[in-house]
């Protein structure tokens, strides 16, 4: 059984009214989910291929506002052997209009984890809410000179000349995504460890390219002592269980994203593994069950 573990959760407490980190173990591997905060985004970005009335009904049934809601933004810290691995880095503080995000650096510190101890970073994809945190001066200055940053080759190639033709994003977003991704590549190029389809970052920690959301979008699989966890990145959004065929406005290949999403959900249900994703409500730790032609999210019971 995966047990709650405090080895990654010690350290000075922040005076926050809500919890912002959740620790668990997968076999012998420590995993810590950290909330980078929330992103206020239009509800129209979820279900771009369905009737707006149908989409609105889903939000109403979920007790969510009709026009805009807060997307959760989660990152992972994984300890395997002598490696400390950061999976994505949140938004950072350089983007106006998102005062509720960019929290990961101080929450990492509150968990007792020094940025200088991070040996590896895995980037699921280079959207700004996944790499922006690494562009903050106070973060860059504390990272090790020996840091390894793992990213799929297809992701690096894509951002040289990105195609937004199949997306349905707010008008100002593509330019910001493009400039942020290019800035990230330029600043971290010497540290990049580029893989093609799959790479074992540490014992029991494998990053695998799925494509779909972006051409190089990747997920992280953690396996130890017969236990498994998958971090699905942006392959899955809250609506994706009931409606895995609904497109998301930030998907660069919506049809491929559906295929990737269904495959991940089927495998998670079959394997009975823990599933975590960037934009599922914090702490985003749970299981997937098959529900007719769709799926059902089964949140894990918190262990205190």
PDB file of C-alpha atoms in Angstrom:
ATOM      1  CA  UNK A   1       0.000   0.000   0.000  1.00  0.00           C
ATOM      2  CA  UNK A   2       1.167   3.532  -0.742  1.00  0.00           C
ATOM      3  CA  UNK A   3       1.685   5.222   2.583  1.00  0.00           C
ATOM      4  CA  UNK A   4       1.766   8.887   3.493  1.00  0.00           C
ATOM      5  CA  UNK A   5       5.347   9.935   4.171  1.00  0.00           C
ATOM      6  CA  UNK A   6       6.634  13.005   5.969  1.00  0.00           C
ATOM      7  CA  UNK A   7      10.270  12.765   4.878  1.00  0.00           C
ATOM      8  CA  UNK A   8       9.569  15.289   2.094  1.00  0.00           C
ATOM      9  CA  UNK A   9       7.125  17.353   4.106  1.00  0.00           C
ATOM     10  CA  UNK A  10       9.238  18.587   7.008  1.00  0.00           C
ATOM     11  CA  UNK A  11      10.501  22.131   7.380  1.00  0.00           C
ATOM     12  CA  UNK A  12       9.177  25.549   8.350  1.00  0.00           C
ATOM     13  CA  UNK A  13       5.432  25.964   7.924  1.00  0.00           C
ATOM     14  CA  UNK A  14       3.907  28.741   5.889  1.00  0.00           C
ATOM     15  CA  UNK A  15       0.930  30.500   7.391  1.00  0.00           C
ATOM     16  CA  UNK A  16      -1.519  29.332   4.770  1.00  0.00           C
ATOM     17  CA  UNK A  17      -5.186  28.621   5.299  1.00  0.00           C
ATOM     18  CA  UNK A  18      -5.205  25.629   2.933  1.00  0.00           C
ATOM     19  CA  UNK A  19      -2.720  22.769   2.503  1.00  0.00           C
ATOM     20  CA  UNK A  20      -0.329  23.160  -0.400  1.00  0.00           C
ATOM     21  CA  UNK A  21       1.636  19.895  -0.399  1.00  0.00           C
ATOM     22  CA  UNK A  22       0.835  16.235  -0.039  1.00  0.00           C
ATOM     23  CA  UNK A  23       3.426  13.486   0.442  1.00  0.00           C
ATOM     24  CA  UNK A  24       3.139   9.789  -0.341  1.00  0.00           C
ATOM     25  CA  UNK A  25       5.334   6.824  -1.092  1.00  0.00           C
ATOM     26  CA  UNK A  26       5.340   4.567  -4.114  1.00  0.00           C
ATOM     27  CA  UNK A  27       7.214   1.518  -2.878  1.00  0.00           C
ATOM     28  CA  UNK A  28      10.612   2.921  -1.902  1.00  0.00           C
ATOM     29  CA  UNK A  29      10.210   6.175  -3.840  1.00  0.00           C
ATOM     30  CA  UNK A  30       9.058   9.415  -2.172  1.00  0.00           C
ATOM     31  CA  UNK A  31       6.602  11.595  -4.079  1.00  0.00           C
ATOM     32  CA  UNK A  32       5.472  15.064  -3.067  1.00  0.00           C
ATOM     33  CA  UNK A  33       2.663  16.928  -4.845  1.00  0.00           C
ATOM     34  CA  UNK A  34       3.050  20.698  -4.504  1.00  0.00           C
ATOM     35  CA  UNK A  35       0.424  23.245  -5.514  1.00  0.00           C
ATOM     36  CA  UNK A  36       1.788  26.129  -7.563  1.00  0.00           C
ATOM     37  CA  UNK A  37      -1.596  27.819  -7.098  1.00  0.00           C
ATOM     38  CA  UNK A  38      -4.448  28.307  -9.543  1.00  0.00           C
ATOM     39  CA  UNK A  39      -4.958  29.823 -12.997  1.00  0.00           C
ATOM     40  CA  UNK A  40      -8.202  31.710 -13.755  1.00  0.00           C
ATOM     41  CA  UNK A  41      -9.173  30.713 -17.305  1.00  0.00           C
ATOM     42  CA  UNK A  42     -12.327  30.898 -19.435  1.00  0.00           C
ATOM     43  CA  UNK A  43     -14.652  27.905 -19.235  1.00  0.00           C
ATOM     44  CA  UNK A  44     -14.880  28.052 -23.051  1.00  0.00           C
ATOM     45  CA  UNK A  45     -11.389  26.507 -23.241  1.00  0.00           C
ATOM     46  CA  UNK A  46     -12.799  23.176 -22.026  1.00  0.00           C
ATOM     47  CA  UNK A  47     -14.957  21.292 -24.504  1.00  0.00           C
ATOM     48  CA  UNK A  48     -14.254  23.430 -27.553  1.00  0.00           C
ATOM     49  CA  UNK A  49     -15.837  20.805 -29.824  1.00  0.00           C
ATOM     50  CA  UNK A  50     -19.200  20.587 -28.023  1.00  0.00           C
ATOM     51  CA  UNK A  51     -22.318  22.722 -27.913  1.00  0.00           C
ATOM     52  CA  UNK A  52     -21.790  25.630 -25.479  1.00  0.00           C
ATOM     53  CA  UNK A  53     -25.048  24.740 -23.716  1.00  0.00           C
ATOM     54  CA  UNK A  54     -23.769  21.215 -23.064  1.00  0.00           C
ATOM     55  CA  UNK A  55     -20.506  22.587 -21.741  1.00  0.00           C
ATOM     56  CA  UNK A  56     -22.325  25.081 -19.515  1.00  0.00           C
ATOM     57  CA  UNK A  57     -24.490  22.295 -18.114  1.00  0.00           C
ATOM     58  CA  UNK A  58     -21.376  20.341 -17.134  1.00  0.00           C
ATOM     59  CA  UNK A  59     -19.968  23.316 -15.238  1.00  0.00           C
ATOM     60  CA  UNK A  60     -23.297  23.873 -13.500  1.00  0.00           C
ATOM     61  CA  UNK A  61     -23.465  20.220 -12.474  1.00  0.00           C
ATOM     62  CA  UNK A  62     -19.949  20.539 -11.046  1.00  0.00           C
ATOM     63  CA  UNK A  63     -20.999  23.614  -9.011  1.00  0.00           C
ATOM     64  CA  UNK A  64     -18.535  25.733 -10.962  1.00  0.00           C
ATOM     65  CA  UNK A  65     -19.078  29.252 -12.346  1.00  0.00           C
ATOM     66  CA  UNK A  66     -20.255  29.483 -15.969  1.00  0.00           C
ATOM     67  CA  UNK A  67     -17.665  31.841 -17.460  1.00  0.00           C
ATOM     68  CA  UNK A  68     -14.351  31.416 -15.660  1.00  0.00           C
ATOM     69  CA  UNK A  69     -12.935  28.945 -13.173  1.00  0.00           C
ATOM     70  CA  UNK A  70      -9.632  28.286 -11.440  1.00  0.00           C
ATOM     71  CA  UNK A  71      -7.480  25.537 -12.914  1.00  0.00           C
ATOM     72  CA  UNK A  72      -5.350  23.826 -10.316  1.00  0.00           C
ATOM     73  CA  UNK A  73      -1.623  23.865 -11.038  1.00  0.00           C
ATOM     74  CA  UNK A  74       0.356  20.982  -9.513  1.00  0.00           C
ATOM     75  CA  UNK A  75       4.026  20.028  -9.713  1.00  0.00           C
ATOM     76  CA  UNK A  76       5.858  16.978  -8.352  1.00  0.00           C
ATOM     77  CA  UNK A  77       9.024  16.333  -6.413  1.00  0.00           C
ATOM     78  CA  UNK A  78      10.298  12.756  -6.579  1.00  0.00           C
ATOM     79  CA  UNK A  79      13.127  11.220  -4.571  1.00  0.00           C
ATOM     80  CA  UNK A  80      14.608   8.027  -5.952  1.00  0.00           C
ATOM     81  CA  UNK A  81      17.955   6.873  -4.600  1.00  0.00           C
ATOM     82  CA  UNK A  82      20.246   9.879  -4.396  1.00  0.00           C
ATOM     83  CA  UNK A  83      18.303  11.902  -6.972  1.00  0.00           C
ATOM     84  CA  UNK A  84      15.745  14.636  -6.309  1.00  0.00           C
ATOM     85  CA  UNK A  85      13.595  15.192  -9.377  1.00  0.00           C
ATOM     86  CA  UNK A  86      11.327  18.165 -10.013  1.00  0.00           C
ATOM     87  CA  UNK A  87       8.536  17.498 -12.513  1.00  0.00           C
ATOM     88  CA  UNK A  88       7.534  20.841 -14.055  1.00  0.00           C
ATOM     89  CA  UNK A  89       7.983  24.154 -12.291  1.00  0.00           C
ATOM     90  CA  UNK A  90       4.707  26.055 -12.398  1.00  0.00           C
ATOM     91  CA  UNK A  91       4.067  29.509 -13.785  1.00  0.00           C
ATOM     92  CA  UNK A  92       6.558  31.821 -12.139  1.00  0.00           C
ATOM     93  CA  UNK A  93       5.739  35.394 -11.197  1.00  0.00           C
ATOM     94  CA  UNK A  94       6.442  37.223 -14.443  1.00  0.00           C
ATOM     95  CA  UNK A  95       2.965  36.997 -15.996  1.00  0.00           C
ATOM     96  CA  UNK A  96       0.375  39.628 -15.014  1.00  0.00           C
ATOM     97  CA  UNK A  97      -3.172  38.494 -14.436  1.00  0.00           C
ATOM     98  CA  UNK A  98      -2.313  35.302 -12.529  1.00  0.00           C
ATOM     99  CA  UNK A  99      -1.813  36.431  -8.906  1.00  0.00           C
ATOM    100  CA  UNK A 100      -2.871  33.022  -7.587  1.00  0.00           C
ATOM    101  CA  UNK A 101      -0.056  31.068  -9.256  1.00  0.00           C
ATOM    102  CA  UNK A 102       3.737  30.996  -9.071  1.00  0.00           C
ATOM    103  CA  UNK A 103       3.770  29.654  -5.512  1.00  0.00           C
ATOM    104  CA  UNK A 104       5.981  26.590  -5.970  1.00  0.00           C
ATOM    105  CA  UNK A 105       9.356  28.117  -4.881  1.00  0.00           C
ATOM    106  CA  UNK A 106       8.157  29.215  -1.449  1.00  0.00           C
ATOM    107  CA  UNK A 107       6.123  26.043  -0.988  1.00  0.00           C
ATOM    108  CA  UNK A 108       9.142  23.931  -1.898  1.00  0.00           C
ATOM    109  CA  UNK A 109      11.120  25.823   0.731  1.00  0.00           C
ATOM    110  CA  UNK A 110       8.335  25.321   3.269  1.00  0.00           C
ATOM    111  CA  UNK A 111       8.609  21.577   2.618  1.00  0.00           C
ATOM    112  CA  UNK A 112      12.281  21.731   3.614  1.00  0.00           C
ATOM    113  CA  UNK A 113      13.605  21.152   0.086  1.00  0.00           C
ATOM    114  CA  UNK A 114      16.403  23.407  -1.124  1.00  0.00           C
ATOM    115  CA  UNK A 115      16.447  24.135  -4.831  1.00  0.00           C
ATOM    116  CA  UNK A 116      20.172  23.434  -4.857  1.00  0.00           C
ATOM    117  CA  UNK A 117      19.442  19.798  -3.951  1.00  0.00           C
ATOM    118  CA  UNK A 118      17.408  19.216  -7.136  1.00  0.00           C
ATOM    119  CA  UNK A 119      19.454  16.967  -9.423  1.00  0.00           C
ATOM    120  CA  UNK A 120      16.976  16.617 -12.305  1.00  0.00           C
ATOM    121  CA  UNK A 121      14.026  18.460 -13.808  1.00  0.00           C
ATOM    122  CA  UNK A 122      11.513  16.741 -16.075  1.00  0.00           C
ATOM    123  CA  UNK A 123       9.510  19.049 -18.340  1.00  0.00           C
ATOM    124  CA  UNK A 124       6.234  17.482 -19.470  1.00  0.00           C
ATOM    125  CA  UNK A 125       5.937  20.246 -22.096  1.00  0.00           C
ATOM    126  CA  UNK A 126       6.970  23.847 -22.509  1.00  0.00           C
ATOM    127  CA  UNK A 127       3.750  25.761 -21.939  1.00  0.00           C
ATOM    128  CA  UNK A 128       4.416  28.722 -19.684  1.00  0.00           C
ATOM    129  CA  UNK A 129       2.644  27.244 -16.642  1.00  0.00           C
ATOM    130  CA  UNK A 130       5.148  24.371 -16.686  1.00  0.00           C
ATOM    131  CA  UNK A 131       8.464  26.143 -17.323  1.00  0.00           C
ATOM    132  CA  UNK A 132       7.799  29.699 -16.102  1.00  0.00           C
ATOM    133  CA  UNK A 133       8.913  28.878 -12.577  1.00  0.00           C
ATOM    134  CA  UNK A 134      12.416  28.079 -13.836  1.00  0.00           C
ATOM    135  CA  UNK A 135      12.740  31.550 -15.356  1.00  0.00           C
ATOM    136  CA  UNK A 136      12.429  33.347 -12.007  1.00  0.00           C
ATOM    137  CA  UNK A 137      15.786  34.880 -11.045  1.00  0.00           C
ATOM    138  CA  UNK A 138      15.590  33.695  -7.446  1.00  0.00           C
ATOM    139  CA  UNK A 139      15.043  30.133  -8.696  1.00  0.00           C
ATOM    140  CA  UNK A 140      17.713  30.127 -11.416  1.00  0.00           C
ATOM    141  CA  UNK A 141      20.365  31.444  -9.051  1.00  0.00           C
ATOM    142  CA  UNK A 142      19.842  28.590  -6.580  1.00  0.00           C
ATOM    143  CA  UNK A 143      19.854  25.654  -8.992  1.00  0.00           C
ATOM    144  CA  UNK A 144      22.892  23.408  -9.244  1.00  0.00           C
ATOM    145  CA  UNK A 145      25.317  23.935 -12.103  1.00  0.00           C
ATOM    146  CA  UNK A 146      25.103  20.178 -12.672  1.00  0.00           C
ATOM    147  CA  UNK A 147      21.310  20.188 -13.062  1.00  0.00           C
ATOM    148  CA  UNK A 148      19.927  17.903 -15.780  1.00  0.00           C
ATOM    149  CA  UNK A 149      16.744  19.045 -17.558  1.00  0.00           C
ATOM    150  CA  UNK A 150      14.936  16.247 -19.391  1.00  0.00           C
ATOM    151  CA  UNK A 151      12.640  17.114 -22.294  1.00  0.00           C
ATOM    152  CA  UNK A 152      11.481  15.318 -25.435  1.00  0.00           C
ATOM    153  CA  UNK A 153      13.238  16.139 -28.699  1.00  0.00           C
ATOM    154  CA  UNK A 154       9.871  16.689 -30.398  1.00  0.00           C
ATOM    155  CA  UNK A 155       9.060  19.398 -27.857  1.00  0.00           C
ATOM    156  CA  UNK A 156      12.266  21.322 -28.494  1.00  0.00           C
ATOM    157  CA  UNK A 157      11.777  21.031 -32.252  1.00  0.00           C
ATOM    158  CA  UNK A 158       8.141  22.148 -32.074  1.00  0.00           C
ATOM    159  CA  UNK A 159       8.863  25.457 -30.360  1.00  0.00           C
ATOM    160  CA  UNK A 160      11.288  26.526 -33.066  1.00  0.00           C
ATOM    161  CA  UNK A 161       8.283  27.163 -35.352  1.00  0.00           C
ATOM    162  CA  UNK A 162       5.148  26.384 -33.285  1.00  0.00           C
ATOM    163  CA  UNK A 163       1.785  25.780 -34.949  1.00  0.00           C
ATOM    164  CA  UNK A 164      -1.296  27.086 -33.125  1.00  0.00           C
ATOM    165  CA  UNK A 165      -3.712  26.325 -35.971  1.00  0.00           C
ATOM    166  CA  UNK A 166      -5.708  23.710 -34.055  1.00  0.00           C
ATOM    167  CA  UNK A 167      -5.826  25.521 -30.713  1.00  0.00           C
ATOM    168  CA  UNK A 168      -8.600  27.739 -29.327  1.00  0.00           C
ATOM    169  CA  UNK A 169      -6.704  29.887 -26.846  1.00  0.00           C
ATOM    170  CA  UNK A 170      -7.362  33.440 -25.686  1.00  0.00           C
ATOM    171  CA  UNK A 171      -5.879  35.733 -28.346  1.00  0.00           C
ATOM    172  CA  UNK A 172      -2.915  36.978 -26.318  1.00  0.00           C
ATOM    173  CA  UNK A 173      -1.726  33.550 -25.195  1.00  0.00           C
ATOM    174  CA  UNK A 174       0.112  32.089 -28.237  1.00  0.00           C
ATOM    175  CA  UNK A 175       2.698  34.882 -28.372  1.00  0.00           C
ATOM    176  CA  UNK A 176       3.405  34.528 -24.663  1.00  0.00           C
ATOM    177  CA  UNK A 177       3.706  30.745 -24.946  1.00  0.00           C
ATOM    178  CA  UNK A 178       6.085  31.077 -27.883  1.00  0.00           C
ATOM    179  CA  UNK A 179       8.343  33.663 -26.239  1.00  0.00           C
ATOM    180  CA  UNK A 180       8.421  31.812 -22.910  1.00  0.00           C
ATOM    181  CA  UNK A 181       9.323  28.476 -24.486  1.00  0.00           C
ATOM    182  CA  UNK A 182      12.108  30.054 -26.543  1.00  0.00           C
ATOM    183  CA  UNK A 183      13.461  31.892 -23.514  1.00  0.00           C
ATOM    184  CA  UNK A 184      13.471  28.652 -21.544  1.00  0.00           C
ATOM    185  CA  UNK A 185      15.328  26.766 -24.294  1.00  0.00           C
ATOM    186  CA  UNK A 186      17.919  29.510 -24.644  1.00  0.00           C
ATOM    187  CA  UNK A 187      18.568  29.790 -20.919  1.00  0.00           C
ATOM    188  CA  UNK A 188      18.694  26.074 -20.165  1.00  0.00           C
ATOM    189  CA  UNK A 189      20.169  24.707 -23.400  1.00  0.00           C
ATOM    190  CA  UNK A 190      23.478  23.601 -21.781  1.00  0.00           C
ATOM    191  CA  UNK A 191      21.525  21.582 -19.200  1.00  0.00           C
ATOM    192  CA  UNK A 192      19.062  19.920 -21.587  1.00  0.00           C
ATOM    193  CA  UNK A 193      19.094  16.130 -21.726  1.00  0.00           C
ATOM    194  CA  UNK A 194      16.965  15.434 -24.779  1.00  0.00           C
ATOM    195  CA  UNK A 195      15.260  12.054 -25.239  1.00  0.00           C
ATOM    196  CA  UNK A 196      13.295  10.665 -28.162  1.00  0.00           C
ATOM    197  CA  UNK A 197      10.439   8.540 -26.795  1.00  0.00           C
ATOM    198  CA  UNK A 198      11.322   7.246 -23.329  1.00  0.00           C
ATOM    199  CA  UNK A 199      14.056   7.746 -20.756  1.00  0.00           C
ATOM    200  CA  UNK A 200      14.733   6.417 -17.245  1.00  0.00           C
ATOM    201  CA  UNK A 201      15.593   9.516 -15.238  1.00  0.00           C
ATOM    202  CA  UNK A 202      16.277   7.570 -12.018  1.00  0.00           C
ATOM    203  CA  UNK A 203      15.608   4.048 -10.790  1.00  0.00           C
ATOM    204  CA  UNK A 204      11.855   3.512 -11.138  1.00  0.00           C
ATOM    205  CA  UNK A 205      11.229   6.945 -12.683  1.00  0.00           C
ATOM    206  CA  UNK A 206      10.587   6.936 -16.440  1.00  0.00           C
ATOM    207  CA  UNK A 207       9.500   9.844 -18.641  1.00  0.00           C
ATOM    208  CA  UNK A 208       7.601   8.871 -21.808  1.00  0.00           C
ATOM    209  CA  UNK A 209       6.550  11.044 -24.728  1.00  0.00           C
ATOM    210  CA  UNK A 210       2.840  10.864 -25.568  1.00  0.00           C
ATOM    211  CA  UNK A 211       2.370  13.795 -27.930  1.00  0.00           C
ATOM    212  CA  UNK A 212      -1.115  15.207 -28.354  1.00  0.00           C
ATOM    213  CA  UNK A 213      -1.291  18.229 -26.079  1.00  0.00           C
ATOM    214  CA  UNK A 214       1.973  19.321 -27.677  1.00  0.00           C
ATOM    215  CA  UNK A 215       4.103  17.175 -30.003  1.00  0.00           C
ATOM    216  CA  UNK A 216       6.590  16.477 -27.223  1.00  0.00           C
ATOM    217  CA  UNK A 217       4.142  16.279 -24.316  1.00  0.00           C
ATOM    218  CA  UNK A 218       5.314  13.600 -21.893  1.00  0.00           C
ATOM    219  CA  UNK A 219       4.107  11.761 -18.813  1.00  0.00           C
ATOM    220  CA  UNK A 220       6.113  10.412 -15.881  1.00  0.00           C
ATOM    221  CA  UNK A 221       5.742   6.854 -14.598  1.00  0.00           C
ATOM    222  CA  UNK A 222       6.910   5.938 -11.092  1.00  0.00           C
ATOM    223  CA  UNK A 223       7.183   2.254 -10.153  1.00  0.00           C
ATOM    224  CA  UNK A 224       8.672   0.557  -7.099  1.00  0.00           C
ATOM    225  CA  UNK A 225       7.981  -2.631  -5.139  1.00  0.00           C
ATOM    226  CA  UNK A 226       4.898  -3.449  -7.219  1.00  0.00           C
ATOM    227  CA  UNK A 227       3.311  -0.004  -6.775  1.00  0.00           C
ATOM    228  CA  UNK A 228       2.764   2.519  -9.567  1.00  0.00           C
ATOM    229  CA  UNK A 229       1.965   6.187 -10.078  1.00  0.00           C
ATOM    230  CA  UNK A 230       1.587   8.169 -13.297  1.00  0.00           C
ATOM    231  CA  UNK A 231       1.852  11.930 -13.557  1.00  0.00           C
ATOM    232  CA  UNK A 232      -0.262  12.723 -16.617  1.00  0.00           C
ATOM    233  CA  UNK A 233       0.749  16.358 -17.109  1.00  0.00           C
ATOM    234  CA  UNK A 234      -1.803  18.089 -19.348  1.00  0.00           C
ATOM    235  CA  UNK A 235      -3.116  14.927 -20.970  1.00  0.00           C
ATOM    236  CA  UNK A 236      -6.029  15.085 -18.540  1.00  0.00           C
ATOM    237  CA  UNK A 237      -8.345  17.833 -17.316  1.00  0.00           C
ATOM    238  CA  UNK A 238     -11.272  17.546 -14.864  1.00  0.00           C
ATOM    239  CA  UNK A 239     -13.824  17.067 -17.643  1.00  0.00           C
ATOM    240  CA  UNK A 240     -11.758  14.282 -19.206  1.00  0.00           C
ATOM    241  CA  UNK A 241     -13.162  11.441 -17.115  1.00  0.00           C
ATOM    242  CA  UNK A 242     -16.801  11.885 -18.099  1.00  0.00           C
ATOM    243  CA  UNK A 243     -16.022  13.292 -21.529  1.00  0.00           C
ATOM    244  CA  UNK A 244     -12.600  12.107 -22.711  1.00  0.00           C
ATOM    245  CA  UNK A 245     -13.540  13.109 -26.267  1.00  0.00           C
ATOM    246  CA  UNK A 246     -13.953  16.802 -25.375  1.00  0.00           C
ATOM    247  CA  UNK A 247     -11.179  18.946 -26.802  1.00  0.00           C
ATOM    248  CA  UNK A 248      -9.213  21.491 -24.831  1.00  0.00           C
ATOM    249  CA  UNK A 249      -8.352  24.862 -26.331  1.00  0.00           C
ATOM    250  CA  UNK A 250      -4.682  24.475 -25.395  1.00  0.00           C
ATOM    251  CA  UNK A 251      -4.253  21.179 -27.259  1.00  0.00           C
ATOM    252  CA  UNK A 252      -2.113  21.511 -30.382  1.00  0.00           C
ATOM    253  CA  UNK A 253      -3.461  18.215 -31.764  1.00  0.00           C
ATOM    254  CA  UNK A 254      -6.943  17.694 -30.274  1.00  0.00           C
ATOM    255  CA  UNK A 255      -7.679  14.367 -31.976  1.00  0.00           C
ATOM    256  CA  UNK A 256      -4.371  12.855 -30.876  1.00  0.00           C
ATOM    257  CA  UNK A 257      -4.968  14.265 -27.388  1.00  0.00           C
ATOM    258  CA  UNK A 258      -8.198  12.269 -27.170  1.00  0.00           C
ATOM    259  CA  UNK A 259      -6.390   9.080 -28.134  1.00  0.00           C
ATOM    260  CA  UNK A 260      -3.636   9.736 -25.578  1.00  0.00           C
ATOM    261  CA  UNK A 261      -6.149  10.567 -22.855  1.00  0.00           C
ATOM    262  CA  UNK A 262      -8.270   7.442 -23.389  1.00  0.00           C
ATOM    263  CA  UNK A 263      -5.164   5.250 -23.480  1.00  0.00           C
ATOM    264  CA  UNK A 264      -3.858   6.718 -20.206  1.00  0.00           C
ATOM    265  CA  UNK A 265      -7.211   6.353 -18.478  1.00  0.00           C
ATOM    266  CA  UNK A 266      -7.688   2.765 -19.646  1.00  0.00           C
ATOM    267  CA  UNK A 267      -4.232   1.778 -18.465  1.00  0.00           C
ATOM    268  CA  UNK A 268      -4.670   3.540 -15.125  1.00  0.00           C
ATOM    269  CA  UNK A 269      -7.969   1.732 -14.562  1.00  0.00           C
ATOM    270  CA  UNK A 270      -6.489  -1.632 -15.535  1.00  0.00           C
ATOM    271  CA  UNK A 271      -3.339  -1.213 -13.442  1.00  0.00           C
ATOM    272  CA  UNK A 272      -5.225   0.308 -10.488  1.00  0.00           C
ATOM    273  CA  UNK A 273      -2.357   2.750 -10.189  1.00  0.00           C
ATOM    274  CA  UNK A 274      -2.320   6.190  -8.628  1.00  0.00           C
ATOM    275  CA  UNK A 275      -2.940   8.988 -11.123  1.00  0.00           C
ATOM    276  CA  UNK A 276      -1.863  12.604 -10.646  1.00  0.00           C
ATOM    277  CA  UNK A 277      -2.225  15.431 -13.178  1.00  0.00           C
ATOM    278  CA  UNK A 278      -1.275  19.075 -13.436  1.00  0.00           C
ATOM    279  CA  UNK A 279      -4.771  20.550 -13.570  1.00  0.00           C
ATOM    280  CA  UNK A 280      -6.823  18.189 -11.407  1.00  0.00           C
ATOM    281  CA  UNK A 281      -7.909  19.711  -8.078  1.00  0.00           C
ATOM    282  CA  UNK A 282      -5.107  19.548  -5.509  1.00  0.00           C
ATOM    283  CA  UNK A 283      -3.732  17.159  -4.348  1.00  0.00           C
ATOM    284  CA  UNK A 284      -4.847  15.367  -7.520  1.00  0.00           C
ATOM    285  CA  UNK A 285      -4.124  11.926  -6.058  1.00  0.00           C
ATOM    286  CA  UNK A 286      -6.575   9.177  -6.945  1.00  0.00           C
ATOM    287  CA  UNK A 287      -7.573   6.243  -9.100  1.00  0.00           C
ATOM    288  CA  UNK A 288      -9.499   5.784 -12.339  1.00  0.00           C
ATOM    289  CA  UNK A 289     -12.501   3.489 -12.740  1.00  0.00           C
ATOM    290  CA  UNK A 290     -14.229   2.533 -15.974  1.00  0.00           C
ATOM    291  CA  UNK A 291     -17.781   3.893 -16.098  1.00  0.00           C
ATOM    292  CA  UNK A 292     -19.620   2.600 -19.166  1.00  0.00           C
ATOM    293  CA  UNK A 293     -18.065   4.203 -22.225  1.00  0.00           C
ATOM    294  CA  UNK A 294     -16.273   6.771 -20.078  1.00  0.00           C
ATOM    295  CA  UNK A 295     -14.390   6.906 -16.781  1.00  0.00           C
ATOM    296  CA  UNK A 296     -14.800   7.946 -13.172  1.00  0.00           C
ATOM    297  CA  UNK A 297     -12.330   9.669 -10.863  1.00  0.00           C
ATOM    298  CA  UNK A 298     -11.933   8.069  -7.425  1.00  0.00           C
ATOM    299  CA  UNK A 299     -10.080  10.468  -5.137  1.00  0.00           C
ATOM    300  CA  UNK A 300      -7.747   8.853  -2.626  1.00  0.00           C
ATOM    301  CA  UNK A 301      -8.573   9.181   1.043  1.00  0.00           C
ATOM    302  CA  UNK A 302      -6.120  11.569   2.646  1.00  0.00           C
ATOM    303  CA  UNK A 303      -3.775  10.105   5.242  1.00  0.00           C
ATOM    304  CA  UNK A 304      -2.945  12.483   8.065  1.00  0.00           C
TER     305      UNK A 304
END
